[in-house]
Amino acid sequence: MTSHMNFPVETHPQPVSASEREKLLEDPGFGKLFTDHMVTLRWSENEGWHDGKVSARRPIEMDPATAVLHYAQEIFEGMKAYRLGDGSAALFRPDRNAARFRASSRRLAMPELPDELFIEAIETLVDTDSNWIPPGDGAALYLRPFMFASEVFLGVRPAKEYLFIVIASSVGAYFKGGAAPISLWVSFDYNRAGPGGTGAAKCGGNYASSLLPHGEALSKGCDQVCFLDAAEHVWIEELGGMNLFFVMDDGSLVTPPLTDTILAGITRDSLIQLARDAGHAVREERYSFEQWKVDAQSGRCAETFACGTAAVVTPVGTVKSDHGAFTLGDGETAGPVTAKLHAALEAIQRGESNDSHGWVKRLG
Ligand code: PLP
Ligand code: COI
């Protein structure tokens, strides 16, 4: 049984009925179906972390001068709980999300939540709402821990009060097309992150600034925007919410190195390991847009895929930009290395293959 020591559970007085929930879980979509409960935990300069609990999911009331509404001092995480074959639930590398949450806190001048409290909060919510984990391939309970400046104060300085919340959303595939290849628009006009900025932190502001270029990508008929480095507009960085890998015709993989402008994806890290386990060379090195274009056209770059918690492994089929368009492979199906790594990752996450790296944390 999960310990609820720091997060006593106040059960929802009127949870969604079992029959209604089962109906909702048949086609959950992404990020629009939420469970009955949420975690809350407060921090203040005087009291530190306090008042943790799980209670009925409800709106949060805020004073209009709450600091986060003005200066965006906010961070979040994204992770999933999976249903295993034996009916139990499991998390995938939650220690990594806990560590990244602390790293994001440091960059945003916020207090660091101890990893044990972060993981206990997640486990308690999954335990309380485990019947919201949807059945079916590719489905999971998406967990969204986040923290924001809750102090009522308009001066510009780190707040002295924060609210940490975890909500959970039953999800299916992130992209409507499921595992079909997506198209990318490479932006030469907008950047996601600059040196010394917040690109390596998972803070809401990074996503706010990606929305206009994302809209531009949609208007060009593409699914996602691909960002280049801010200094030279030469080097491929990542998508608004996913890292990128390039598969070469010799079977080796390339992925952009972690700098302070790229989010250190946990899926990225796992796939580097799984690819090496399968005998592929993996290089974390800079790769330019121009080289990608040449290599895609010559066949040297045979496959490209995006990866992240929400997107898992999603093949890239076509690339468009103001500096040319090209196709990866046949543009319509996942390449063999992409498909193999996708299957290997999912098999571990769902408890269907040997977890030799100890990544799966079974609950209950
Ligand atoms: N890059 C960005 C900007 C993201 O938002 C995400 C998603 O969390 C990722 C990469 C992939 O990270 P992870 O694999 O940890 O989900
Ligand atoms: C995630 O993968 O968890 C993210 O936060 C990215 C977003 C596209 C949902």
mmCIF file of C-alpha atoms and ligand atoms in Angstrom, residues 76 78 142 144 174 202 241 309-310, ligand 2:
data_model
loop_
_atom_site.group_PDB
_atom_site.id
_atom_site.type_symbol
_atom_site.label_atom_id
_atom_site.label_comp_id
_atom_site.label_asym_id
_atom_site.label_seq_id
_atom_site.Cartn_x
_atom_site.Cartn_y
_atom_site.Cartn_z
ATOM 1 C CA PHE A 76 5.556 21.875 -14.417
ATOM 2 C CA GLY A 78 4.639 15.640 -17.454
ATOM 3 C CA TYR A 142 -1.044 11.605 -17.666
ATOM 4 C CA ARG A 144 0.740 17.037 -14.411
ATOM 5 C CA TYR A 174 -1.247 12.862 -28.332
ATOM 6 C CA LYS A 202 10.099 23.187 -17.890
ATOM 7 C CA GLY A 241 7.205 19.761 -26.581
ATOM 8 C CA THR A 309 6.129 11.612 -22.577
ATOM 9 C CA ALA A 310 3.009 12.794 -24.382
HETATM 10 C C1 COI B 2 4.966 16.120 -22.176
HETATM 11 O O1 COI B 2 5.313 15.367 -23.067
HETATM 12 O O2 COI B 2 4.703 15.713 -21.038
HETATM 13 C C2 COI B 2 4.836 17.563 -22.364
HETATM 14 O O3 COI B 2 4.820 18.273 -21.425
HETATM 15 C C3 COI B 2 4.730 18.111 -23.692
HETATM 16 C C4 COI B 2 3.392 18.570 -24.137
HETATM 17 C C5 COI B 2 3.414 18.439 -25.640
HETATM 18 C C6 COI B 2 2.202 17.905 -23.560
#
